[in-house]
Amino acid sequence: MIDKILLPIDGSKSCIKAYEMAKDFAEKFNSKIILLNVQTLPYQWSYSTVNIGQNREEYEEISSEILNTAKNYFDKCNIKAIVKMSFGDPAINIIDTANDEDCDLIIMCTHGMSAAKRFTIGSVTNKVVHHADKPVLVVR
């Protein structure tokens, strides 16, 4: 049984297939979807009180817009979806949220990075796939 699905979202158009996959699972299993947006704050902002451009409120506003757009998509499909916002490393926050919420499945999209770029800087999806205790469905 799949009661809770974690769907990390970043607001990109390329992840609409992940929305559709989560919708299909939620309809089939009567699952609740947890929409998660993680904002990465600038390194300097995290360790000082100096405002280096965007402040936390601006990041919260960006995250709220992304989450509300996704929630509207699922509301129109009559699927229960809740929103969560967090700050920091996306992969760590995704894994922690999946564990804290006791999710049965994580559904994530990839952004089509080249092999060289993935090897050099890694990808959030790659990190989650290799380190999560929960099953991860990757949508290309």
Coordinates of C-alpha atoms in Angstrom, one line a residue, residues 7 15 29 31 37 45 48-49 54 57 59 63 66 70-71 79 81 85 87 92 97 101 106 124 128 136 138-139:
L7 CA 7.0 14.8 -4.4
C15 CA 8.9 18.0 -13.8
F29 CA -3.8 3.8 -4.1
S31 CA -2.6 8.3 -1.4
N37 CA 10.1 22.6 -2.1
W45 CA 23.6 34.3 4.2
S48 CA 26.3 35.9 8.7
T49 CA 23.7 38.6 9.4
Q54 CA 17.6 38.2 -1.5
E57 CA 11.3 36.3 3.0
Y59 CA 12.9 32.8 -0.7
S63 CA 8.8 28.6 -2.5
I66 CA 6.0 27.0 -6.5
A70 CA 1.5 22.4 -7.6
K71 CA -1.2 22.2 -4.9
I79 CA -6.1 14.5 -4.7
A81 CA -1.9 17.3 -1.2
M85 CA 8.8 24.3 2.6
F87 CA 15.8 25.5 3.5
I92 CA 19.3 16.0 2.7
T97 CA 11.2 14.7 5.0
E101 CA 6.7 11.9 7.3
I106 CA 9.5 9.4 -3.3
V124 CA 19.9 15.9 -6.2
V128 CA 18.5 10.8 -3.0
V136 CA 12.5 6.3 -5.2
V138 CA 12.8 8.6 -11.0
V139 CA 10.8 10.2 -13.9

